[in-house]
Coordinates of C-alpha atoms and ligand atoms in Angstrom, one line a residue:
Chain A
X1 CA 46.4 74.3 -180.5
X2 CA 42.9 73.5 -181.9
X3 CA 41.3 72.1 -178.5
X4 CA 42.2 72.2 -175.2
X5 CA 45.1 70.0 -174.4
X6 CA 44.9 67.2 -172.1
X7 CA 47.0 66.4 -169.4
X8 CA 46.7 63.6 -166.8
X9 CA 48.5 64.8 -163.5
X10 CA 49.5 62.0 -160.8
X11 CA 50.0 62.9 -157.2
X12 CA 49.7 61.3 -154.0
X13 CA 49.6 64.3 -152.0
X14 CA 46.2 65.6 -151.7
X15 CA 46.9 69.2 -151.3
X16 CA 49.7 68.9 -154.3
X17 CA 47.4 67.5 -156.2
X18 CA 44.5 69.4 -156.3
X19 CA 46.4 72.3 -156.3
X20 CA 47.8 71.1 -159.7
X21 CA 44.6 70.6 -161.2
X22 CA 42.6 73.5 -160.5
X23 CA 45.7 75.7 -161.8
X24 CA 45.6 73.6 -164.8
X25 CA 42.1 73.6 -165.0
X26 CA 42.1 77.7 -165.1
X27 CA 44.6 78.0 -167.4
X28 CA 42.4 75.8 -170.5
X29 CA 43.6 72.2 -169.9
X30 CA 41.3 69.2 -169.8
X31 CA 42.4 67.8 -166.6
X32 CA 42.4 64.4 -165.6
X33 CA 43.8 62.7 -162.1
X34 CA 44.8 60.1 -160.0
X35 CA 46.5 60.1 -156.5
X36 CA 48.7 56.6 -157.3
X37 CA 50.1 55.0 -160.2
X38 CA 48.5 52.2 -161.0
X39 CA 45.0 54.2 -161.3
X40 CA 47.0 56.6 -163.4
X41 CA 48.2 53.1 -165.4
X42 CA 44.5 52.7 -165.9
X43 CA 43.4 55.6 -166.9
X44 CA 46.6 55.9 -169.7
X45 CA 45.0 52.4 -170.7
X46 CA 41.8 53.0 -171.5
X47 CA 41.3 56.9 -172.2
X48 CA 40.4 57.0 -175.6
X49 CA 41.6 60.3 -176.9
X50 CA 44.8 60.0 -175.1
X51 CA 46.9 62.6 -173.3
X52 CA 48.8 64.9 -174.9
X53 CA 51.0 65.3 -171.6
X54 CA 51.6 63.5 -168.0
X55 CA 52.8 65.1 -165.1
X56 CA 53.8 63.1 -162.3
X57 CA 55.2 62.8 -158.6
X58 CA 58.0 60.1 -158.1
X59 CA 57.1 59.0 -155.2
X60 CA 53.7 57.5 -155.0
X61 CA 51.9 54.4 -153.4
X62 CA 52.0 51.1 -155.3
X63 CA 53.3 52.0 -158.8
X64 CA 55.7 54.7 -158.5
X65 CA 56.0 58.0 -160.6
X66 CA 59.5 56.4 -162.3
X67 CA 57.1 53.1 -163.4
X68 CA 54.9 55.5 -164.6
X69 CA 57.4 56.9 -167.0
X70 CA 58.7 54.5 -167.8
X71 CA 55.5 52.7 -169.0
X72 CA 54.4 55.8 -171.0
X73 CA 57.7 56.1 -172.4
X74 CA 57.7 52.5 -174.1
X75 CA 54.2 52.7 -174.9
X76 CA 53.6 56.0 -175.7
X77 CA 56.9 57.5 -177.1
X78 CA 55.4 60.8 -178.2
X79 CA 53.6 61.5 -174.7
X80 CA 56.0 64.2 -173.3
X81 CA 56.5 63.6 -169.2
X82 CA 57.0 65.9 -166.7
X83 CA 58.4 64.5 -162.9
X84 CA 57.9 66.5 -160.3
X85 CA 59.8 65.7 -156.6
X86 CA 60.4 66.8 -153.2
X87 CA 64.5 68.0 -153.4
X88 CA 67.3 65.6 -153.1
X89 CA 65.5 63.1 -153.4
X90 CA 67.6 59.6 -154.9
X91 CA 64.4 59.0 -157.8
X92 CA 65.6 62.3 -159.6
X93 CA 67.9 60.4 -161.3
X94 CA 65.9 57.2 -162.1
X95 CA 63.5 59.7 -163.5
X96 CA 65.7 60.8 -165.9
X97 CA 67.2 57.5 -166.9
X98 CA 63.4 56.9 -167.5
X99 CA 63.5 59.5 -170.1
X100 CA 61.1 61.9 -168.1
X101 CA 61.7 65.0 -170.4
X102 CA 61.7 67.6 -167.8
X103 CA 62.3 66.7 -163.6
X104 CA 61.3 69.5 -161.7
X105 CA 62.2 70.4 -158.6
X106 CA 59.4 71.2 -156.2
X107 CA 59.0 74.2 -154.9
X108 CA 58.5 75.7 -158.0
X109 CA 56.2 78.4 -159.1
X110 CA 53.2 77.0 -161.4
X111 CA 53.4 79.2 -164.1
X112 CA 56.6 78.1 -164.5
X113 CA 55.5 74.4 -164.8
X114 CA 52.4 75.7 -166.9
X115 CA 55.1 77.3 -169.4
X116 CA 57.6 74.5 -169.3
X117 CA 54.2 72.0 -169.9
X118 CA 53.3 74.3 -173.3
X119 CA 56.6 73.9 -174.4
X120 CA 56.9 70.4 -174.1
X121 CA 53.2 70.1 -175.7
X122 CA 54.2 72.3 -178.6
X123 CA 57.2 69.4 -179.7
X124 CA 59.8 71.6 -177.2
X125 CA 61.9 70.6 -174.6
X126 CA 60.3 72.3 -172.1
X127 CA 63.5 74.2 -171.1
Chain B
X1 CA 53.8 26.4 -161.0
X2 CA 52.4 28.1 -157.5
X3 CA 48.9 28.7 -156.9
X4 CA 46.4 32.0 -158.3
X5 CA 46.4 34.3 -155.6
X6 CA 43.6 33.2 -153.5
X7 CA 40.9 36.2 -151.9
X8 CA 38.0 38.3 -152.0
X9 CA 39.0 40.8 -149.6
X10 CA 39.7 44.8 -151.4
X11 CA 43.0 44.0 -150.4
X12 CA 43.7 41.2 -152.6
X13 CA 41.5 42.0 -155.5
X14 CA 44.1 45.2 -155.5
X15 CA 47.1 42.8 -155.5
X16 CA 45.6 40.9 -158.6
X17 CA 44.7 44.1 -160.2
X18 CA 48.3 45.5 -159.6
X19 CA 50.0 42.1 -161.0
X20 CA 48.2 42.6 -164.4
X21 CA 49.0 45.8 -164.9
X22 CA 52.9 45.5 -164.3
X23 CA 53.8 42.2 -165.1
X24 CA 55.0 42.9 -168.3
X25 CA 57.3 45.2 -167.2
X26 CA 60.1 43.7 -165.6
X27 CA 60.6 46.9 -163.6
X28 CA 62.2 46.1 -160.1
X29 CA 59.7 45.2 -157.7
X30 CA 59.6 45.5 -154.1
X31 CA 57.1 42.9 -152.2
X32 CA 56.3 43.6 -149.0
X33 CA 54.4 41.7 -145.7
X34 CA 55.0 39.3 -143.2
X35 CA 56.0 36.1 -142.6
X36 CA 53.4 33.6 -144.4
X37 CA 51.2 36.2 -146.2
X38 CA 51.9 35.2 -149.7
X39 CA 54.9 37.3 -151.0
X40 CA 56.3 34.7 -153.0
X41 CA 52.5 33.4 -154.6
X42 CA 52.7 36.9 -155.5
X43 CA 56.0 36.8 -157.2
X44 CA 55.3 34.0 -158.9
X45 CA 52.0 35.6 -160.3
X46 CA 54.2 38.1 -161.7
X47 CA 56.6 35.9 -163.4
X48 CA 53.4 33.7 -165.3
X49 CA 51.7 36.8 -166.5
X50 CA 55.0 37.9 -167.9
X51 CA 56.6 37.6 -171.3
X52 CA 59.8 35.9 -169.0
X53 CA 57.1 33.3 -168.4
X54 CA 59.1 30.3 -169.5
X55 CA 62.8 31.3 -168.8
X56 CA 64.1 31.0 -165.5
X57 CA 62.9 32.1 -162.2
X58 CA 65.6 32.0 -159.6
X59 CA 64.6 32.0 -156.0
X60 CA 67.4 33.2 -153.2
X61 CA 67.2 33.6 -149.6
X62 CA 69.5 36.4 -148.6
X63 CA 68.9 35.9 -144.9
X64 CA 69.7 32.0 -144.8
X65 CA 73.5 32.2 -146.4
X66 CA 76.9 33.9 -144.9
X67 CA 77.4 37.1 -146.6
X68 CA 80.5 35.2 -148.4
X69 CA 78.3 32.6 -149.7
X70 CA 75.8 34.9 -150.9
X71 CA 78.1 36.8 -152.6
X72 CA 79.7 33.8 -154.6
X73 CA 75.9 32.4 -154.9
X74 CA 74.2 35.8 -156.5
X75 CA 77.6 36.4 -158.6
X76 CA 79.0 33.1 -158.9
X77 CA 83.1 32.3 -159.4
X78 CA 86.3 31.2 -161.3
X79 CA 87.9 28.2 -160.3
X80 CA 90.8 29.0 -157.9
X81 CA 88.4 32.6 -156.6
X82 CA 89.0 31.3 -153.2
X83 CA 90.0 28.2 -151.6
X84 CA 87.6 25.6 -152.1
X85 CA 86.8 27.3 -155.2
X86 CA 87.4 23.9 -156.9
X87 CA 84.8 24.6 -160.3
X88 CA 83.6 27.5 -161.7
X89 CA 80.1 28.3 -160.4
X90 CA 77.7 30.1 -162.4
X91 CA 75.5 33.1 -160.3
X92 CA 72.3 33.7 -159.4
X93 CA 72.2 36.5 -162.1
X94 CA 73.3 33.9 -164.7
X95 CA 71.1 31.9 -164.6
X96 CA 68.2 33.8 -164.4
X97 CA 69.4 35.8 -167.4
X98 CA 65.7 36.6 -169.8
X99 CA 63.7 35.0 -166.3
X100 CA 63.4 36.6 -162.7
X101 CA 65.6 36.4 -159.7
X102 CA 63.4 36.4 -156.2
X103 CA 65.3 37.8 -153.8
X104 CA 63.6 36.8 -150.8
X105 CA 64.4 38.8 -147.1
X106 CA 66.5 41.3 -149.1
X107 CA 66.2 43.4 -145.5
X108 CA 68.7 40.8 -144.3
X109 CA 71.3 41.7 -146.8
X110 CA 75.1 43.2 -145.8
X111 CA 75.1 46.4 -146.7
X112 CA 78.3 45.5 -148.6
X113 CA 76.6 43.1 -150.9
X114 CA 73.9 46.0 -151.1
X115 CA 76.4 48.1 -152.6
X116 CA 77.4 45.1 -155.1
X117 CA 73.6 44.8 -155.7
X118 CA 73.1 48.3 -156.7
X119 CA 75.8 48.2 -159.2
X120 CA 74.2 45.3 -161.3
X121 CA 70.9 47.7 -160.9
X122 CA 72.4 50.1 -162.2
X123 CA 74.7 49.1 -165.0
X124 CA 72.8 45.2 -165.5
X125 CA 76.6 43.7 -165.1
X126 CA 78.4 41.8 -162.6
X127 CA 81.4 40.1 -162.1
X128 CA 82.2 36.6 -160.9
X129 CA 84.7 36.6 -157.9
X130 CA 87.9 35.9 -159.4
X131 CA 87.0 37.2 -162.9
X132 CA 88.1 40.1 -165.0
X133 CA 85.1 40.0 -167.2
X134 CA 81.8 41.6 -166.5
X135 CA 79.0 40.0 -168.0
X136 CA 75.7 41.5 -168.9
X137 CA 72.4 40.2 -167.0
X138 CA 68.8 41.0 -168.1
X139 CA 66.9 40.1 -165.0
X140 CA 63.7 40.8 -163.6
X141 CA 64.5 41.9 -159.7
X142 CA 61.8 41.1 -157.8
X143 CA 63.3 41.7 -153.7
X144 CA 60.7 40.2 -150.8
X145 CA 60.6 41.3 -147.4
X146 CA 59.3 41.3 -144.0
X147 CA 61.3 43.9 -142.6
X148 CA 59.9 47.8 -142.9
X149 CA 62.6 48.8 -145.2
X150 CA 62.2 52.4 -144.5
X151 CA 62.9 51.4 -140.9
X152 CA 66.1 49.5 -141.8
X153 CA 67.4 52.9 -143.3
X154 CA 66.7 55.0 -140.4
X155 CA 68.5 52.7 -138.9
X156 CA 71.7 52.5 -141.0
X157 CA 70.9 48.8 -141.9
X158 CA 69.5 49.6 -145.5
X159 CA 71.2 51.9 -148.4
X160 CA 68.4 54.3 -149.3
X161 CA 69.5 54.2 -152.7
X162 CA 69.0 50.8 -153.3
X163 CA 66.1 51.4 -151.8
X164 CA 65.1 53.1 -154.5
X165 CA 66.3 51.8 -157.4
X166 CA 64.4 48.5 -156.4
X167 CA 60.8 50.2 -155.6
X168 CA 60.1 51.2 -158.9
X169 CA 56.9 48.8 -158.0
X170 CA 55.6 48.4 -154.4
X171 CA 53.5 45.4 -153.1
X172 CA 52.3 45.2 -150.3
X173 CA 50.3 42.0 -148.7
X174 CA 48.3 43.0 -145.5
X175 CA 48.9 40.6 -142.7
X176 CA 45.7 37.3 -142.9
X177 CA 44.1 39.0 -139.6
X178 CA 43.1 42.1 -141.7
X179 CA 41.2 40.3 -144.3
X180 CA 39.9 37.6 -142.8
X181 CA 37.3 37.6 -145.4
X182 CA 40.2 35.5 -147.4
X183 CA 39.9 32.3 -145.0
X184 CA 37.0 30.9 -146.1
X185 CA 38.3 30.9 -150.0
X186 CA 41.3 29.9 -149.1
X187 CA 40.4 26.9 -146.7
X188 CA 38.3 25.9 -149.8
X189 CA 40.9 25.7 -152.0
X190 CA 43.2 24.0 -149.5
X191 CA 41.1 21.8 -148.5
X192 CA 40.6 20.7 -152.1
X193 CA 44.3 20.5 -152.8
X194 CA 45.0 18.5 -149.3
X195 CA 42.1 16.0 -150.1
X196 CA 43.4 15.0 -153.4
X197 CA 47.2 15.0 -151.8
X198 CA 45.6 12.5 -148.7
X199 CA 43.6 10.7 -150.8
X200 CA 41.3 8.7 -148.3
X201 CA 37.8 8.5 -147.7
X202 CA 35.9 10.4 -144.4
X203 CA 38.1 13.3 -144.2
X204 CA 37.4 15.5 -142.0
X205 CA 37.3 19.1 -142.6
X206 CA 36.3 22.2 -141.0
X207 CA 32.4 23.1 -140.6
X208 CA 31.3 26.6 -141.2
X209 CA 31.4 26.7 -137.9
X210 CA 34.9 26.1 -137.2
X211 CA 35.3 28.6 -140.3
X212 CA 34.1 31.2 -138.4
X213 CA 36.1 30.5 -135.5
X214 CA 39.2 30.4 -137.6
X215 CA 37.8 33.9 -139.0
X216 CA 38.2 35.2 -135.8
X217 CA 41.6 34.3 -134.9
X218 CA 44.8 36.3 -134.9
X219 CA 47.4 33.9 -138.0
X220 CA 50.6 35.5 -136.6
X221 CA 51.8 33.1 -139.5
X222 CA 49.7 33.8 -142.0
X223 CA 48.6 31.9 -144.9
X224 CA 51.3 29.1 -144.0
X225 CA 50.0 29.6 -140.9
X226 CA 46.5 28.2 -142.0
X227 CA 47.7 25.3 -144.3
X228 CA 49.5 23.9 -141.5
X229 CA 46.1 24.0 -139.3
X230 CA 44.1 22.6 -142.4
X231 CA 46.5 19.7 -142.5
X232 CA 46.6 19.3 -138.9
X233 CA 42.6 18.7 -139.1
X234 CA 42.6 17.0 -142.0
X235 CA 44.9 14.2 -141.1
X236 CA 44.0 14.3 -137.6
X237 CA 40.2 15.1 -137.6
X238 CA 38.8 16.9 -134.5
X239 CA 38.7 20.5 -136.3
X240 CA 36.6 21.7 -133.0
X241 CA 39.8 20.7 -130.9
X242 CA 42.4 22.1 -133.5
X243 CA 40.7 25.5 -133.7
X244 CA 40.1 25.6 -129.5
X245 CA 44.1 25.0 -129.6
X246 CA 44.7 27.8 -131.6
X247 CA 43.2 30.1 -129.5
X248 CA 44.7 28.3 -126.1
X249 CA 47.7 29.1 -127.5
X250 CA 47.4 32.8 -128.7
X251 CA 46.2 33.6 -125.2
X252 CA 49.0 32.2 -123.8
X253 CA 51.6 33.8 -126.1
X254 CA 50.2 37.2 -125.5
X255 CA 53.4 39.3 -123.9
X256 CA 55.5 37.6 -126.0
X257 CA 57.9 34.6 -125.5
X258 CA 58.2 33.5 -121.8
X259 CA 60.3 35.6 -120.0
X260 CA 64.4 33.7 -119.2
X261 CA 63.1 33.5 -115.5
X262 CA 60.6 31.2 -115.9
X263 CA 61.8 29.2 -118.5
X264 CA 64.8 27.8 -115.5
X265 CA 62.4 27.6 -112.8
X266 CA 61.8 23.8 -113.2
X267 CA 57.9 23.4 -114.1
X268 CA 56.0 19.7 -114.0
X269 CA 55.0 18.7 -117.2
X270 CA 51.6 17.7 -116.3
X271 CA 51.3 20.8 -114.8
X272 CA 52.3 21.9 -118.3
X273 CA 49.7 20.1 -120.2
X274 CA 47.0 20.7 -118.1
X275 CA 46.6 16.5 -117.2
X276 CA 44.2 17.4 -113.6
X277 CA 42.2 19.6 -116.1
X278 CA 41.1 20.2 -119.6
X279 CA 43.5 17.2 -120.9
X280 CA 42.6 14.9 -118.3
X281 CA 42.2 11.1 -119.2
X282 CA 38.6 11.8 -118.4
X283 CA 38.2 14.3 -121.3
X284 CA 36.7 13.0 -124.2
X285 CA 40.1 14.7 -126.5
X286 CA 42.4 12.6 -124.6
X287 CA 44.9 10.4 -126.2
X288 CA 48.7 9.4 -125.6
X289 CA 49.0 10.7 -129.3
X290 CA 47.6 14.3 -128.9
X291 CA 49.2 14.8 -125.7
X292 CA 52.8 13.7 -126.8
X293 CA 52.1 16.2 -129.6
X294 CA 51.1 18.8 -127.4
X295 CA 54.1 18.0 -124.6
X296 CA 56.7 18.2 -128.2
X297 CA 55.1 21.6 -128.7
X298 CA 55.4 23.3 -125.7
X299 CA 58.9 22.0 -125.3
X300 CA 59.9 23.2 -129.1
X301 CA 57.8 26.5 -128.0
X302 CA 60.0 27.5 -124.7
X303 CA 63.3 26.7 -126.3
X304 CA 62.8 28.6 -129.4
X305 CA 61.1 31.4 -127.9
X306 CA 64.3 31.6 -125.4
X307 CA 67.1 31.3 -128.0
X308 CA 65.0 33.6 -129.8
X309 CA 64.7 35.9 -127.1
X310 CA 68.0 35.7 -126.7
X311 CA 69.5 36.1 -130.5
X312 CA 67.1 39.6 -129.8
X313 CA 64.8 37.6 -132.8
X314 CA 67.8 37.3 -135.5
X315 CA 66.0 34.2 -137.0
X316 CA 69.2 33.3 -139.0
X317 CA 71.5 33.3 -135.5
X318 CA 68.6 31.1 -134.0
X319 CA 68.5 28.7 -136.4
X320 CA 72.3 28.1 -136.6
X321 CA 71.9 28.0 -132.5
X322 CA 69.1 25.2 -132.6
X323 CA 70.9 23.7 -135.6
X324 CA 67.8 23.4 -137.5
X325 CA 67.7 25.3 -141.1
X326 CA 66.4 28.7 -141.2
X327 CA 63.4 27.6 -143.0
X328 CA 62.3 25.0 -140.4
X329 CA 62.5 27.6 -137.8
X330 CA 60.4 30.1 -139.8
X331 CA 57.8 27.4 -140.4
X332 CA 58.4 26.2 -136.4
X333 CA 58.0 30.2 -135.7
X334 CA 54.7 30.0 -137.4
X335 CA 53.4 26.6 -136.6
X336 CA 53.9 27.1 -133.1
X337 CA 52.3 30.5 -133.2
X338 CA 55.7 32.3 -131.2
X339 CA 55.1 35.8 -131.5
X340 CA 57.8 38.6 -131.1
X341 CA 58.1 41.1 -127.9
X342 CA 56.2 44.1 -128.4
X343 CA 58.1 46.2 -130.4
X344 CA 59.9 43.6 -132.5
X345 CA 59.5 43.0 -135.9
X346 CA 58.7 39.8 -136.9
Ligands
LIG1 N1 46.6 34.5 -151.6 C1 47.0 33.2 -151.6 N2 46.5 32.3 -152.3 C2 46.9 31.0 -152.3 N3 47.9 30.6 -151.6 C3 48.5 31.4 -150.8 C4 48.1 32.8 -150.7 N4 48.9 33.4 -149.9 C5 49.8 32.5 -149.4 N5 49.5 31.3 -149.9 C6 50.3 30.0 -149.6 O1 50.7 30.1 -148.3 C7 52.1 29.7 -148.2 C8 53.0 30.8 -147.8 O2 53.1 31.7 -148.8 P1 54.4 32.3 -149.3 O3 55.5 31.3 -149.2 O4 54.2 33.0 -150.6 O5 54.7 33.4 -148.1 P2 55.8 34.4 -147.9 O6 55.2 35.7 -147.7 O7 56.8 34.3 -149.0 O8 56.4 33.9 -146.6 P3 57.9 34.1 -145.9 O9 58.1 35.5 -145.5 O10 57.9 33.1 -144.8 O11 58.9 33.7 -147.0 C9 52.4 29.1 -149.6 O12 52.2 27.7 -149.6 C10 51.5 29.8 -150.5 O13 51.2 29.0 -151.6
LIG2 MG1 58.7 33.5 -149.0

């Protein structure tokens, strides 16, 4: 990839989220935020470059991480998603009838999400 | 149809920011807050900034109907479903097909008819009692509630994965005594709206004073709460005496309804009303008129707040008890400022 790639990651948890961002951050990502969904809805509105990948939580405070996808999805087809969620939880599945490309289970290690998010960047599945 | 959503507190401003941004979306939406605070202003919103804007919005209450009824009513039927079934009845989900379907105190639903509900969720058919067909509904779900849903399914009363499935958006309206910052815009507007509705001349209507009064008080009802105060002192003047009642009134409601005990032991009405003291016939507020209205209050207060306290607050059980609808007991609930035990939900 020519520059960095950018990637807007929504979580409500602070800890999660920061956490997220910082590895990110390290690994050459431009790293953009927001801790609910309908900041995260503002931010896909008016950045001008665009992202070239969202990672988001499900759960989340006003607009939820499945809104989120789906949103992105209709308006922004080629934006690959990632959903990340606590396990068993009943939004897994509404994720992926929102066509989230990849749902990820959390715990999971984040070079594992970092490889998956490549992947997915690079016109993959992210499997 | 409705009004804008009314406020200047963070809290609303959020609200009007949140409606923009999903509106066109039609993704299920679950509105949130007590009784009075504005859920269905909100849903309305919704619907006029939409692309449905135009088509149908359907507006059920789930808590006022038998869960038979509400079953034919969201679905509707053949003729011959069930006796009685004379004519084929068209559903809810029908006829707001391309519009939006409220579905007000969805907390109050069976959890049969949940399950029913989260199969048109999830596969956006149903099926008329008595029919073989299914027929395909594109409806914008927008549930309303005063109950804390996440409550309801600790408590077995809610499925979690309706749950779900309908909170792809969450609204939630802050009860009036945490942004009282709203009152004075909305008493504005009100007042504006009941003026042209009343039509006469020397109207009387609250003083910044009595603003700031009314600013201070608790609105266990809310917004509806408010109108039915600014109508009060705008048909019957006296906004100084209307606001003092209001806060007569909390005071003596704090603790909840009046305990059974009391409400048998036989109590003299002019003991009742105060007539040696503040509503004497020497008091300058006296008048056959306000105390009549006051006496009709406090009788409507004690037996509500008994059968009340007795139906352990179901609010549909009370109503059919009192034999008034649901929604004059919600509005009595409010007008009459009865507040739940502590602990209750309201
Ligand atoms: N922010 C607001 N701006 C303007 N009007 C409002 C606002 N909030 C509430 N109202 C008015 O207050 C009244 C009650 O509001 P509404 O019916 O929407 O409440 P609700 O939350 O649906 O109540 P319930 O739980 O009893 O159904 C309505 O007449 C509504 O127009
Ligand atoms: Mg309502």
């Amino acid at each position: 990839m020519a520059t960095n790639p950018r990637v807007l990651i929504i979580d409500d948890t602070e800890e999660v989220l920061s956490a997220l961002c910082k590895y990110f951050d390290e690994q050459g990502y431009e790293v953009v935020s927001a801790d609910n969904g309908l900041d995260a809805l503002k931010l896909l509105d008016e950045d001008i470059p665009g992202f070239d990948l969202v990672i988001t939580d499900l759960v989340l405070p006003n607009v939820s991480g499945v809104a989120v996808i789906s949103i992105v999805k209709k308006k922004f087809p080629k934006v690959p998603v990632i959903a990340i969620t606590g396990w068993g939880e009943h939004p897994e599945a509404l994720a992926r009838e929102a066509q989230a490309d990849l749902v990820l289970e959390k715990p999971f290690k984040l070079p594992d999400l970092e490889k998956a998010a490549r992947k997915l960047i690079a016109g993959g599945t992210g499997r | 149809m409705g009004p804008p959503i009314i406020g200047v507190s963070k809290h609303i401003q959020h609200i009007r920011e949140l409606v923009d941004h999903v509106a066109h979306t039609g993704l299920n939406t679950v509105i949130s807050g007590e009784s009075g605070v504005g859920k269905e202003v909100v849903a309305q919103n919704l619907y006029s900034r939409s692309p449905r804007l135009g088509k149908p919005f359907i507006k059920i209450n789930c808590a006022a109907l038998p869960e038979g009824l509400l079953e034919s009513e969201l679905f509707g039927y053949e003729k011959g479903a069930f006796t009685g079934a004379e004519q084929k009845r068209r559903g809810k989900f029908q006829l707001a097909h391309g519009g939006v379907l409220l579905l007000d105190e969805i907390g109050d639903m069976s959890l049969p008819l949940q399950a029913k509900l989260l199969h048109v969720l999830q596969s956006g058919e149903f099926t008329p009692l008595g029919s073989e067909k299914e027929l395909r509904t594109d409806t914008w779900v927008i549930a309303a509630t005063n109950h804390d849903l996440k409550q309801d399914i600790a408590e077995g009363k809610f499925r979690e994965d309706l749950f779900y499935r309908l909170n792809i958006i969450k609204i939630h309206i802050p009860p009036l005594r945490e942004r009282p910052e709203d009152i004075p815009p909305l008493v504005d507007f009100y007042v504006k709206e009941y003026a042209e509705q009343l039509g006469g001349e020397n109207i009387e209507i609250p003083s910044p004073r009595v603003i700031d009064r009314m600013m201070q008080y608790g609105w266990p009802g809310n917004v509806r709460e408010l109108q039915n105060v600014l109508k009060r002192m705008m048909v019957l003047g006296n906004c100084d005496q209307i606001v003092n009642e209001l806060f007569a009134n909390q005071s003596e409601n704090i603790g909840g309804p009046a305990p059974v005990s009391d409400i048998k032991r036989p109590v003299s009405l002019s003991d009742l009303l105060d007539l040696e003291g503040e509503n004497s016939p020497e008091s300058e507020s006296f008048s056959l008129k306000a105390i009549k209205r006051k006496a009709v209050d406090q009788v409507e207060r004690e037996i509500i707040s008994y059968v009340l306290d007795k139906t352990d607050w179901n609010r549909s059980k009370a109503a059919k008890i009192l034999k008034i609808s649901y929604k004059t007991l919600l509005y009595k609930i409010s007008d009459l400022a009865i507040t739940p035990p502590p602990g209750k939900k309201r």
